[in-house]
Amino acid sequence: MADDLNDVTEDDDEVSESSEALIAVHWRDEGYYPPPASFVAQANASDPAIREQFTEDRFPDDFTAYADLLTWFKRWDTVLDTSEAPFWKWFVGGELNASYNCVDRHLADKANKAALIWVAEPESEAHQAITYRELYVRVNEFAAVLKSLGLKAGDRITFHMPMVPELPVAMLAAARLGIIHSQVFAGFSGTAAGHRIADSGSTVLVTVDGYYRSGELLDHKVKADEAVEAAAKEGQQVDKVLVFRRYPGQYSAATPMVEGRDVFVDDLLAEHKGELVEPARLQATDPLFLMYTSGTTGRPKGCQHSIGGYLSYVAGTSKYYQDIHPDDTYWCMADIGWITGHSYIVYGPLALGTTSVLYEGTPNYPDAGRPWRIAVQLGVNIFHTSPTAIRMLRKVGPDEPAKYDYHFKHMTTVGEPIEPEVWRWYYESVGKGEAVIVDTWWQTETGGFLGSTLPGIDPAKPGSCGPAALGILPVILDEDGNEVPAGSGKAGNIVIRNPWPGVFQTIWGQRERFVSTYYAKYNKDPKSTDWRDWPYFAGDGATEAADGYFRILGRVDDVINVAGHRLGTKELESVALTVNEVAEAAAVPVIDDVRGRVVEMYVSLKPGFAPSAEIEAKVRDAIVKDIGKIARPKNIWIVPDMPKTRSGKIMRRVIAATSNFTDTGDITTLANPEVVEKIRQQVQSAKHAKGEVPRELSETELSEIKSFGSE
Ligand code: WTA
């Protein structure tokens, strides 16, 4: 492998087009970890010949193998309809119901098997096992409630719910009727939920009164009031707020219920006890849900996923990549508020009829042994989480796993690049050297995995997600659309040449933005209905090694991946600009040993205002209020001026370098180069004083900082 580090041109004031993607990378092969024989013997995929069923010449029919894992009311007529490219339509003419597939069809042979096991954060509370039969009853009753409110197929409903079993129940109830659900991460603020309610046009919000995080029973209902108010400001009225209770018969929030608008769900359920609701016969191409994610503009995009394609894809990838068998106890320690939870806590595992564990709280509460105690208590044998959780557990309890007698056969890491040394701790300490690891690369938009090893076939290589998933045809392209060859050591944009069933259908209400963001870049003929003309632009930089394994380097756009969650710089900056004193704002990533990246915010003030702790607090509060705690900047620097190009563009890479103590690069082309040194003095001396000097950065991290904000 060539150690080709010099492909970045130095004069990147506006950063020359071709150098952007050619982020130089320093690749060191990390060695292979083959699956243990015991794993291979039981794996859903153990014969390399499976790849021959998913070759390009078999596309798109190859994906019917995934669709065949589901029960269809009516089989499809056309596997893939490309007539409205790039709005792909999968399994056209097919009719099915996601709720039926995740619940009803398991009653025949798994009625009394646990579908969900919910673990409350307080260890004094017993866990709750919900059998498929109980899930059936609860989903039906809640569907009856939704129906009684007049909701019907095609309507949207917003959930702002934490990790409680009522959330999957509500999702499956909506899916039963064809109501499009939009779950907003509970950690997001009420205002953020309100923006998403307005964008989706929901008239009903479902929430809970309270839930536990880190030992505290949080008042969650207060966020519903904020959400309704924020939605109203954007012209969207919410008629009903349905409030589940964390503890039956009591109210866990301090915020009062609003007469006429807020209703306790248990009161409504009592009116619909034992009612059954026929699962609607829905088109495969009908939408199942929206999942909002951040992009390059200030406004989050509602990624719309289909019923047939999405459910097929998550069922297929859960089977082959998560290696889920019906008798496994599978725990994905992530939040259903993100795509990971939708695909790999709820829809994929339940479609396969397995037992899926849900945990309410923080991983290290009350101590870093908690996940491993849960694993022992429930007999978890498949474990799935993010690099941030792994880094945190490693930091606070490196020796904890060894104290507990659990045995994982399989583990997953998802959502961020994982450093090889963290991977090795996961493998040796958490997996005890017995478990395979899959490092799964994918996105909210993609519905399911795009890059991963097949765990019973391919050896894992720390730091790489592995080859393309079955049926996925990726290629790395430079800015001009030339292929960057495997093994060249050069980075480029990873694109997927073909559609796949899990890909999102559109951005809710923004068809043009869908095409321009994901497909326009490498499309040469906007009228073409041939899928070969529409490579999917993922927005990630990557390299491909000679062995066909991909290494994902991170976003090539202005998105900061904090603890695996995407935050748009424009989104953060536009919130900062709502503070009256602020004239300009710029958000940059800072490398963090636990959360991967954290946000730092630079602001300059309008004339006549002097920097103060008060203004800093205003900016911080505005961000927490509008987005949520997850976006809270680590530092806010009020600077005399922003480094700018002559055309007035803020040079984010220069301030990113300042925050990360890396070389600011060439600044001679700036309109105000003298400000760079002033800012450096101010920021770095303050950081020294706080003990915030980072470790030495890896080559990949350095190149990320160097090219940040170049688009
Ligand atoms: C990043 C999460 C490295 C990537 C499922 C992508 C990863 C973004 C990996 C999507 C991985 C995801 N290795 N980076 N295994 N998985 N990413 O939409 O930059 O929350 O574009 O979906 O996370 O984040 P999202």
XYZ file of C-alpha atoms and ligand atoms in Angstrom:
736
model
C 0.000 0.000 0.000
C 1.406 3.330 -1.042
C 1.908 5.860 1.706
C 0.748 8.599 -0.525
C 0.429 11.652 1.619
C 1.007 14.471 -0.755
C -2.107 14.734 -2.824
C -3.439 17.810 -1.138
C -2.560 20.961 -2.960
C -1.310 23.630 -0.655
C -3.064 26.641 -2.154
C -6.467 25.637 -0.868
C -7.869 29.041 -0.148
C -11.192 28.104 -1.716
C -9.710 24.605 -1.975
C -9.361 23.428 -5.510
C -12.145 21.103 -6.558
C -10.099 18.018 -7.191
C -8.063 18.193 -4.024
C -11.129 18.155 -1.819
C -11.841 14.525 -2.350
C -8.248 13.515 -2.586
C -7.741 13.854 1.108
C -4.434 12.209 1.611
C -4.635 9.242 3.869
C -2.091 7.305 5.728
C -3.112 3.719 5.613
C -1.621 1.134 7.852
C -2.984 -2.351 7.488
C -4.202 -3.466 10.842
C -4.212 -7.220 10.358
C -7.142 -9.554 9.936
C -9.338 -11.217 12.556
C -11.087 -14.289 11.127
C -14.368 -15.508 12.673
C -14.071 -18.370 15.174
C -15.133 -21.796 13.872
C -17.964 -21.910 16.401
C -19.447 -18.777 14.872
C -19.060 -19.960 11.290
C -20.773 -23.262 12.131
C -23.980 -21.503 13.108
C -23.874 -18.417 10.863
C -26.732 -17.500 8.546
C -24.124 -16.865 5.880
C -21.046 -19.075 5.947
C -20.585 -20.031 2.305
C -18.727 -17.434 0.225
C -20.863 -18.546 -2.730
C -23.623 -16.306 -1.359
C -21.849 -13.421 -3.088
C -22.506 -15.029 -6.455
C -26.216 -14.571 -5.902
C -25.689 -10.819 -5.588
C -23.478 -10.006 -8.557
C -24.150 -7.061 -10.837
C -25.630 -9.194 -13.616
C -28.287 -10.442 -11.198
C -29.371 -6.947 -10.163
C -32.127 -6.040 -9.274
C -33.671 -9.509 -8.993
C -31.003 -10.506 -6.440
C -32.817 -8.451 -3.816
C -35.971 -10.569 -4.053
C -34.101 -12.891 -1.658
C -34.594 -10.176 0.980
C -38.211 -9.492 0.040
C -38.898 -13.217 0.336
C -38.091 -13.024 4.048
C -41.363 -11.108 4.464
C -44.985 -12.119 4.201
C -46.752 -10.327 1.360
C -50.502 -9.948 0.996
C -49.823 -9.674 -2.707
C -46.545 -10.333 -4.483
C -44.991 -7.524 -6.525
C -45.216 -7.257 -10.314
C -41.991 -5.302 -10.879
C -38.857 -5.619 -8.768
C -37.459 -2.175 -9.598
C -39.196 0.582 -11.501
C -36.732 3.249 -12.651
C -39.134 5.270 -14.780
C -38.967 8.293 -12.450
C -35.234 8.110 -11.777
C -33.766 8.712 -9.249
C -37.022 8.170 -7.337
C -36.622 4.405 -7.267
C -39.652 2.220 -6.717
C -39.039 -1.227 -5.305
C -41.386 -4.220 -5.431
C -44.057 -2.292 -7.312
C -47.533 -3.786 -7.141
C -46.650 -5.673 -3.968
C -48.882 -5.256 -0.909
C -47.843 -5.811 2.678
C -47.973 -4.416 6.190
C -44.925 -3.814 8.385
C -46.852 -4.311 11.622
C -48.194 -7.633 10.350
C -44.667 -8.714 9.448
C -43.155 -7.726 12.791
C -45.996 -8.971 14.985
C -48.964 -10.959 13.645
C -47.082 -13.459 11.594
C -45.049 -14.599 14.607
C -48.146 -15.578 16.576
C -48.283 -18.979 14.887
C -45.057 -20.268 16.403
C -43.658 -17.582 18.736
C -46.668 -16.169 20.544
C -45.191 -16.661 23.999
C -41.633 -15.797 23.169
C -40.343 -12.372 24.211
C -40.408 -9.876 21.369
C -39.045 -7.059 23.503
C -37.308 -6.998 26.845
C -37.262 -3.559 28.330
C -34.712 -2.655 30.981
C -35.453 0.407 33.100
C -32.540 2.545 34.160
C -33.110 2.162 37.937
C -31.733 -1.249 38.825
C -34.416 -1.616 41.461
C -37.075 -1.886 38.735
C -37.666 -5.316 37.256
C -37.206 -5.687 33.527
C -40.334 -6.124 31.412
C -40.575 -8.934 28.888
C -43.277 -8.427 26.258
C -44.194 -11.557 24.329
C -45.249 -11.448 20.704
C -48.816 -12.093 21.863
C -48.688 -9.168 24.296
C -47.118 -6.985 21.663
C -49.962 -7.924 19.334
C -52.532 -6.845 21.913
C -50.776 -3.583 22.709
C -50.166 -2.652 19.082
C -53.791 -3.337 18.206
C -55.128 -1.316 21.106
C -52.945 1.660 20.337
C -53.847 1.392 16.649
C -57.488 1.558 17.739
C -56.700 4.750 19.655
C -55.027 6.333 16.623
C -57.912 5.334 14.435
C -60.421 6.814 16.865
C -58.603 10.140 16.512
C -59.367 10.059 12.812
C -55.827 9.304 11.693
C -55.531 7.317 8.468
C -53.038 5.997 5.946
C -50.764 8.712 4.614
C -51.217 11.055 7.609
C -48.116 11.904 9.603
C -47.687 11.496 13.338
C -44.745 12.694 15.432
C -43.320 10.785 18.385
C -40.950 12.486 20.780
C -40.221 9.509 22.934
C -37.401 8.040 24.978
C -36.416 4.382 25.156
C -39.603 2.904 26.585
C -41.538 -0.059 25.139
C -44.415 2.256 24.258
C -42.263 3.646 21.453
C -42.021 0.461 19.336
C -45.676 -0.214 20.182
C -46.606 3.218 18.831
C -44.463 2.773 15.712
C -46.017 -0.593 14.919
C -49.517 0.740 15.594
C -48.961 3.604 13.152
C -47.477 1.188 10.617
C -50.528 -1.021 11.001
C -52.726 1.783 9.680
C -50.259 3.197 7.183
C -49.781 6.370 9.240
C -46.302 7.720 8.521
C -44.408 8.043 11.800
C -41.668 10.506 12.556
C -39.804 9.740 15.762
C -37.668 12.565 17.110
C -34.778 11.661 19.433
C -35.942 12.360 23.006
C -32.695 14.174 23.775
C -33.574 16.795 21.197
C -35.263 19.893 22.536
C -38.983 20.565 22.319
C -38.244 23.270 19.764
C -36.372 20.808 17.546
C -39.357 18.452 17.773
C -41.600 21.392 16.866
C -39.640 22.137 13.668
C -40.020 18.493 12.650
C -43.738 18.458 13.505
C -44.216 21.482 11.271
C -42.139 20.119 8.421
C -44.008 16.820 8.414
C -47.432 18.371 8.954
C -48.318 16.247 11.996
C -51.443 17.067 13.975
C -50.778 14.575 16.751
C -47.744 14.369 19.023
C -47.082 11.309 21.180
C -44.851 11.650 24.218
C -44.296 10.393 27.768
C -44.495 12.277 31.022
C -41.008 11.385 32.191
C -38.065 8.996 31.891
C -34.763 8.231 33.542
C -31.354 9.377 32.403
C -28.293 9.126 34.625
C -30.337 8.621 37.743
C -32.708 11.501 37.198
C -36.414 11.256 36.374
C -36.667 13.917 33.688
C -39.805 15.918 33.024
C -40.318 15.180 29.347
C -43.828 16.568 29.042
C -42.450 20.104 29.220
C -40.856 19.513 25.827
C -44.249 18.703 24.322
C -45.478 22.177 25.260
C -42.396 23.742 23.662
C -42.840 21.573 20.584
C -46.464 22.542 20.088
C -45.556 26.200 20.465
C -42.648 25.974 18.008
C -44.823 24.141 15.470
C -47.554 26.769 15.819
C -45.011 29.495 15.018
C -44.434 27.719 11.732
C -48.156 27.492 11.079
C -48.707 23.902 12.126
C -51.381 23.253 14.702
C -51.137 20.216 16.953
C -54.606 19.069 17.980
C -53.720 16.307 20.379
C -50.779 15.442 22.592
C -50.963 11.821 23.736
C -49.047 11.300 26.956
C -47.916 7.840 28.027
C -47.158 7.505 31.729
C -43.794 6.237 32.889
C -45.506 4.824 35.982
C -49.112 3.669 35.594
C -51.589 5.641 37.623
C -49.278 8.479 38.528
C -47.943 11.540 36.803
C -44.176 11.842 36.572
C -43.924 15.387 35.224
C -44.220 18.730 36.953
C -45.645 20.382 33.843
C -49.439 20.495 33.880
C -51.564 18.791 31.236
C -53.279 21.185 28.828
C -57.034 20.855 28.992
C -58.608 19.638 25.763
C -55.281 19.038 24.037
C -53.295 16.672 26.264
C -54.647 13.203 26.985
C -53.251 10.312 28.997
C -52.886 7.316 26.719
C -53.914 4.846 29.406
C -57.311 6.558 29.623
C -57.754 6.200 25.866
C -56.523 2.607 25.891
C -59.122 1.711 28.489
C -61.783 2.689 25.954
C -60.314 0.350 23.348
C -59.451 -2.644 25.469
C -59.089 -5.844 23.474
C -59.959 -4.141 20.171
C -58.362 -5.519 17.042
C -57.450 -3.440 14.012
C -56.967 -5.169 10.672
C -53.461 -4.480 9.319
C -53.995 -2.301 6.240
C -53.036 -3.716 2.842
C -50.495 -1.121 1.815
C -48.430 -0.657 -1.307
C -44.770 -1.612 -1.059
C -43.977 1.899 -2.256
C -46.074 3.647 0.405
C -44.013 5.485 3.029
C -43.406 3.794 6.386
C -41.706 6.620 8.272
C -39.722 9.832 8.153
C -36.406 10.221 9.922
C -34.978 13.705 10.123
C -31.270 14.262 9.746
C -28.940 17.229 9.366
C -27.350 18.315 6.158
C -25.650 21.339 4.718
C -28.511 23.793 5.136
C -30.130 25.122 8.276
C -33.160 22.924 7.819
C -33.115 19.196 8.708
C -34.349 16.847 6.019
C -37.080 14.275 6.536
C -35.773 11.104 4.933
C -38.775 9.154 3.690
C -38.508 5.361 3.818
C -40.792 2.917 2.036
C -42.598 -0.068 3.503
C -41.613 -2.838 1.083
C -38.095 -1.900 0.126
C -37.027 -0.720 3.565
C -38.473 -3.660 5.473
C -36.968 -6.154 3.018
C -33.576 -4.547 3.307
C -33.472 -4.373 7.108
C -34.759 -7.947 7.393
C -32.118 -9.212 4.945
C -29.233 -7.317 6.512
C -30.367 -8.262 10.049
C -30.249 -11.882 8.977
C -26.885 -11.908 7.225
C -24.961 -9.140 8.954
C -26.423 -9.192 12.465
C -26.642 -12.974 12.160
C -29.967 -12.908 13.961
C -31.669 -16.241 14.584
C -35.091 -16.388 16.230
C -33.628 -17.839 19.441
C -31.017 -15.137 19.915
C -31.227 -12.401 22.520
C -30.182 -9.362 20.636
C -29.316 -6.041 22.216
C -28.681 -2.935 20.201
C -27.633 -0.361 22.782
C -28.615 2.630 20.670
C -31.636 4.897 20.624
C -34.746 4.328 18.531
C -34.658 8.075 17.911
C -31.979 7.389 15.296
C -32.045 5.283 12.169
C -29.991 2.571 13.916
C -32.823 1.988 16.336
C -35.502 1.950 13.650
C -33.664 -0.550 11.491
C -31.804 -2.650 14.024
C -33.809 -2.457 17.265
C -37.332 -2.482 15.896
C -38.003 -3.372 12.271
C -35.171 -5.759 11.322
C -35.033 -7.885 14.489
C -38.817 -8.055 14.925
C -39.357 -8.948 11.270
C -37.108 -11.933 11.958
C -38.986 -12.830 15.140
C -36.104 -12.497 17.535
C -35.954 -11.005 21.041
C -34.834 -7.376 20.994
C -33.635 -5.682 24.172
C -34.408 -2.018 24.922
C -32.560 -0.086 27.590
C -33.905 3.161 28.974
C -30.820 4.728 30.444
C -27.228 5.768 30.025
C -24.696 2.967 29.499
C -22.531 3.842 32.476
C -25.304 4.316 35.015
C -24.863 3.658 37.873
C -21.411 2.399 36.847
C -19.515 1.077 33.850
C -20.510 -2.498 34.667
C -24.173 -1.891 33.884
C -24.234 -3.100 30.247
C -22.407 -6.274 31.211
C -24.812 -6.965 34.090
C -27.724 -6.569 31.680
C -25.989 -8.958 29.293
C -25.646 -11.569 32.052
C -29.177 -11.115 33.381
C -30.867 -11.389 29.996
C -28.490 -13.810 28.319
C -27.675 -11.357 25.536
C -25.597 -13.016 22.817
C -25.572 -10.311 20.142
C -24.448 -6.833 21.156
C -24.532 -3.690 19.074
C -23.422 -0.154 19.910
C -21.523 2.940 18.793
C -17.821 3.791 19.022
C -18.714 6.641 21.402
C -20.299 4.214 23.869
C -17.347 1.848 23.484
C -14.810 4.644 24.050
C -16.715 5.830 27.094
C -17.035 2.375 28.655
C -13.385 1.744 27.972
C -12.406 5.002 29.595
C -14.418 4.584 32.781
C -14.305 0.808 33.185
C -11.678 -0.942 31.101
C -11.636 -3.971 33.395
C -15.374 -4.250 33.974
C -16.316 -6.746 31.224
C -13.989 -9.389 32.678
C -15.998 -9.381 35.913
C -19.164 -10.619 34.213
C -19.936 -14.025 32.816
C -21.716 -13.228 29.566
C -20.827 -14.555 26.133
C -21.377 -12.644 22.923
C -21.152 -14.433 19.607
C -21.431 -11.233 17.624
C -20.862 -7.521 18.151
C -21.496 -4.474 15.990
C -20.077 -0.999 15.855
C -21.973 1.669 13.961
C -22.137 5.322 13.083
C -18.589 6.634 13.346
C -15.087 5.587 12.471
C -13.657 3.429 15.245
C -9.994 3.801 16.112
C -8.079 0.504 15.816
C -7.008 0.559 19.482
C -10.627 1.047 20.575
C -11.669 -1.754 18.209
C -9.138 -4.035 19.846
C -10.465 -3.299 23.345
C -13.971 -4.059 22.088
C -12.719 -7.328 20.609
C -10.520 -8.491 23.459
C -12.217 -7.106 26.566
C -15.879 -6.821 25.644
C -15.985 -9.731 23.203
C -13.453 -11.747 25.232
C -11.913 -12.785 21.936
C -14.964 -14.990 21.266
C -17.174 -12.672 19.268
C -16.986 -11.537 15.669
C -17.197 -7.797 15.109
C -18.923 -6.054 12.232
C -18.119 -2.390 11.642
C -21.177 -1.261 9.726
C -21.086 1.794 7.493
C -24.380 3.348 6.427
C -26.602 6.394 6.867
C -30.073 7.595 7.792
C -30.713 7.863 4.072
C -29.634 4.329 3.242
C -32.018 2.470 5.565
C -29.518 -0.289 6.275
C -25.873 -1.323 6.017
C -23.897 -0.490 2.875
C -20.460 -1.631 3.945
C -19.631 -4.435 6.374
C -17.902 -7.762 6.556
C -20.135 -10.824 6.303
C -19.332 -12.054 9.793
C -19.239 -15.804 9.075
C -17.160 -15.371 5.935
C -14.922 -12.312 5.945
C -12.217 -11.571 8.487
C -12.583 -8.230 10.260
C -9.930 -5.550 9.871
C -9.883 -2.880 12.594
C -10.565 0.578 11.231
C -12.271 -0.656 8.047
C -15.937 -1.365 7.604
C -15.050 -4.092 5.137
C -16.333 -4.787 1.642
C -19.641 -3.670 0.146
C -22.761 -5.296 1.553
C -24.464 -7.928 -0.627
C -25.810 -6.438 -3.832
C -24.282 -3.002 -3.172
C -21.954 -1.702 -5.900
C -19.740 1.084 -4.523
C -16.951 2.923 -6.241
C -14.702 5.756 -5.140
C -14.699 8.742 -7.474
C -12.688 11.925 -7.552
C -14.341 15.306 -8.030
C -14.355 14.856 -11.803
C -15.974 11.464 -11.673
C -12.814 9.476 -12.349
C -12.513 6.215 -10.512
C -9.963 6.128 -7.709
C -8.533 2.625 -7.940
C -8.546 0.204 -5.031
C -5.164 -0.075 -3.401
C -4.020 3.351 -4.606
C -4.034 4.696 -1.074
C -5.938 7.703 -2.355
C -9.200 8.937 -0.961
C -12.234 10.140 -2.833
C -15.998 10.265 -2.577
C -17.657 6.948 -1.986
C -20.691 6.509 -4.213
C -23.065 3.588 -4.754
C -23.581 2.848 -8.430
C -26.910 1.068 -8.057
C -30.178 1.540 -6.175
C -30.990 -0.896 -3.349
C -34.284 -1.575 -1.577
C -33.391 0.264 1.645
C -32.561 3.583 0.026
C -34.845 6.449 1.048
C -37.455 7.532 -1.442
C -37.132 11.289 -1.176
C -36.711 14.161 1.262
C -40.173 14.884 2.610
C -41.577 17.822 0.644
C -38.255 18.606 -1.049
C -37.935 16.538 -4.202
C -35.452 18.872 -5.838
C -33.182 18.942 -2.835
C -33.251 15.132 -2.873
C -31.968 15.017 -6.439
C -29.459 17.831 -6.071
C -27.954 16.579 -2.807
C -27.638 12.887 -3.555
C -27.715 12.325 -7.293
C -26.867 15.433 -9.298
C -23.154 15.351 -8.601
C -22.277 12.422 -10.849
C -25.323 12.360 -13.113
C -24.627 13.279 -16.721
C -28.122 12.945 -18.128
C -30.937 14.222 -15.898
C -33.497 12.651 -18.227
C -32.053 9.167 -18.062
C -34.181 6.378 -16.634
C -31.232 3.974 -16.566
C -30.065 3.426 -12.999
C -26.466 3.293 -14.212
C -26.657 7.038 -14.801
C -27.541 7.853 -11.199
C -24.728 7.062 -8.735
C -25.740 7.802 -5.142
C -23.434 10.409 -3.579
C -23.069 9.458 0.078
C -21.177 12.550 1.199
C -18.413 10.509 2.824
C -14.742 10.397 1.978
C -13.261 6.902 1.770
C -10.369 4.779 0.578
C -10.500 1.273 -0.816
C -7.652 -1.085 -0.009
C -6.365 -3.682 -2.438
C -8.427 -6.322 -0.633
C -11.661 -4.452 -1.430
C -12.156 -3.243 2.148
C -13.354 0.322 2.538
C -12.170 2.752 5.149
C -14.630 5.555 5.772
C -12.953 8.853 6.553
C -15.968 10.966 7.448
C -18.163 13.610 5.922
C -17.019 15.699 2.998
C -19.731 18.282 3.713
C -20.247 20.681 6.599
C -21.596 18.057 8.951
C -20.078 17.349 12.356
C -20.567 13.818 13.665
C -20.910 14.225 17.445
C -21.096 10.903 19.278
C -22.427 9.384 16.082
C -25.075 12.036 15.577
C -25.010 14.363 12.635
C -25.134 18.091 13.293
C -25.115 20.574 10.452
C -22.804 23.548 10.867
C -25.361 25.802 9.185
C -28.000 24.635 11.630
C -25.770 25.480 14.605
C -24.701 28.773 13.124
C -28.178 29.953 12.304
C -29.199 29.344 15.915
C -26.208 31.348 17.169
C -27.243 34.170 14.855
C -30.606 34.428 16.599
C -28.746 35.948 19.566
C -29.101 39.680 19.118
C -25.464 40.620 19.793
C -24.015 38.086 17.356
C -22.881 39.278 13.942
C -21.192 36.156 12.585
C -20.903 32.551 13.681
C -18.924 29.500 12.614
C -19.063 25.964 14.010
C -16.107 23.596 13.775
C -15.336 20.076 14.993
C -12.821 19.339 17.724
C -11.384 15.851 18.036
C -12.567 14.296 21.298
C -11.382 11.061 22.827
C -14.823 9.918 23.882
C -17.389 11.551 21.622
C -15.361 11.400 18.459
C -16.023 15.019 17.624
C -17.465 17.867 19.633
C -18.580 21.286 18.435
C -16.785 24.553 19.066
C -18.466 27.771 18.106
C -16.790 30.976 17.038
C -18.797 34.183 17.079
C -18.040 37.799 16.368
C -20.225 40.560 17.727
C -22.076 43.466 16.187
C -20.434 46.885 16.639
C -20.991 48.375 20.081
C -21.020 45.067 21.973
C -18.179 43.795 24.108
C -17.459 40.092 24.729
C -18.981 38.774 27.938
C -19.783 35.533 29.687
C -23.407 36.539 29.365
C -23.332 36.575 25.567
C -21.537 33.247 25.608
C -24.288 31.807 27.793
C -26.944 33.210 25.478
C -25.417 31.427 22.505
C -25.085 28.188 24.444
C -28.661 28.349 25.721
C -30.020 29.145 22.273
C -28.356 26.041 20.856
C -29.560 23.800 23.670
C -33.064 25.194 23.370
C -33.297 24.968 19.619
C -31.482 21.710 18.984
C -30.768 19.924 22.237
C -28.041 19.185 24.745
C -26.250 16.973 22.275
C -25.293 20.048 20.277
C -24.024 22.064 23.249
C -20.685 23.520 22.146
C -17.677 22.588 24.196
C -16.453 26.160 23.936
C -17.783 29.381 22.534
C -15.098 31.780 21.451
C -16.034 35.402 21.013
C -13.414 36.658 18.605
C -12.646 40.132 17.249
C -13.139 38.974 13.645
C -13.401 35.792 11.581
C -10.652 34.765 9.171
C -12.139 35.360 5.727
C -11.337 35.004 2.073
C -11.373 38.090 -0.100
C -14.865 37.134 -1.194
C -15.967 37.246 2.443
C -16.293 33.508 3.071
C -15.398 32.399 6.618
C -12.452 29.998 6.474
C -13.661 27.279 8.783
C -10.571 25.165 8.244
C -8.419 27.906 9.776
C -10.454 28.106 12.960
C -10.836 24.317 13.031
C -7.031 24.103 12.970
C -6.845 26.641 15.797
C -9.262 24.671 17.958
C -7.379 21.426 17.300
C -3.861 22.866 17.685
C -2.963 21.867 14.149
C -1.229 23.814 11.424
C -3.475 26.517 9.956
C -1.910 25.985 6.537
C -1.507 28.737 4.007
C -3.241 31.918 5.124
C -1.605 34.404 2.789
C -4.692 34.563 0.598
C -6.958 35.645 3.446
C -8.387 39.133 3.416
C -7.374 39.531 7.070
C -4.460 37.162 7.797
C -3.452 39.145 10.909
C -6.560 37.974 12.763
C -5.444 34.348 12.646
C -2.609 34.848 15.113
C -4.831 36.899 17.445
C -7.431 34.157 17.532
C -4.799 31.490 17.983
C -3.359 33.307 21.019
C -6.775 33.832 22.552
C -8.139 30.329 22.020
C -5.057 28.270 22.633
C -3.991 30.052 25.803
C -7.501 29.631 27.197
C -7.399 25.947 26.249
C -3.997 25.508 27.879
C -5.411 27.049 31.026
C -8.306 24.576 30.997
C -6.072 21.613 30.231
C -7.797 21.044 26.879
C -4.818 20.332 24.695
C -5.606 17.298 22.539
C -3.383 14.283 21.955
C -1.416 14.030 18.759
C -3.844 13.505 15.885
C -3.734 10.662 13.377
C -3.193 11.375 9.685
C -6.877 10.850 8.944
C -7.920 13.238 11.684
C -5.413 15.806 10.482
C -6.727 15.650 6.952
C -10.311 15.997 8.159
C -9.479 19.180 10.072
C -7.413 20.499 7.219
C -10.214 20.181 4.712
C -13.123 21.043 6.998
C -15.712 23.357 5.560
C -14.117 23.390 2.164
C -17.404 22.910 0.319
C -20.731 8.114 9.504
C -25.763 6.298 11.151
C -17.260 5.380 9.794
C -20.603 8.524 8.039
C -26.036 4.842 10.791
C -22.047 8.588 7.579
C -19.482 5.951 9.752
C -22.747 9.108 8.801
C -19.845 4.593 9.966
C -24.190 8.693 8.849
C -18.787 3.634 10.106
C -21.643 5.783 9.783
N -17.528 4.081 10.013
N -18.199 6.331 9.671
N -19.032 2.347 10.342
N -21.190 4.538 9.976
N -20.629 6.652 9.665
O -27.125 9.207 9.234
O -19.982 9.782 7.972
O -26.615 9.141 11.706
O -22.237 9.426 6.467
O -26.411 7.125 10.245
O -22.030 8.537 9.905
O -24.781 9.028 10.075
P -26.297 8.689 10.353
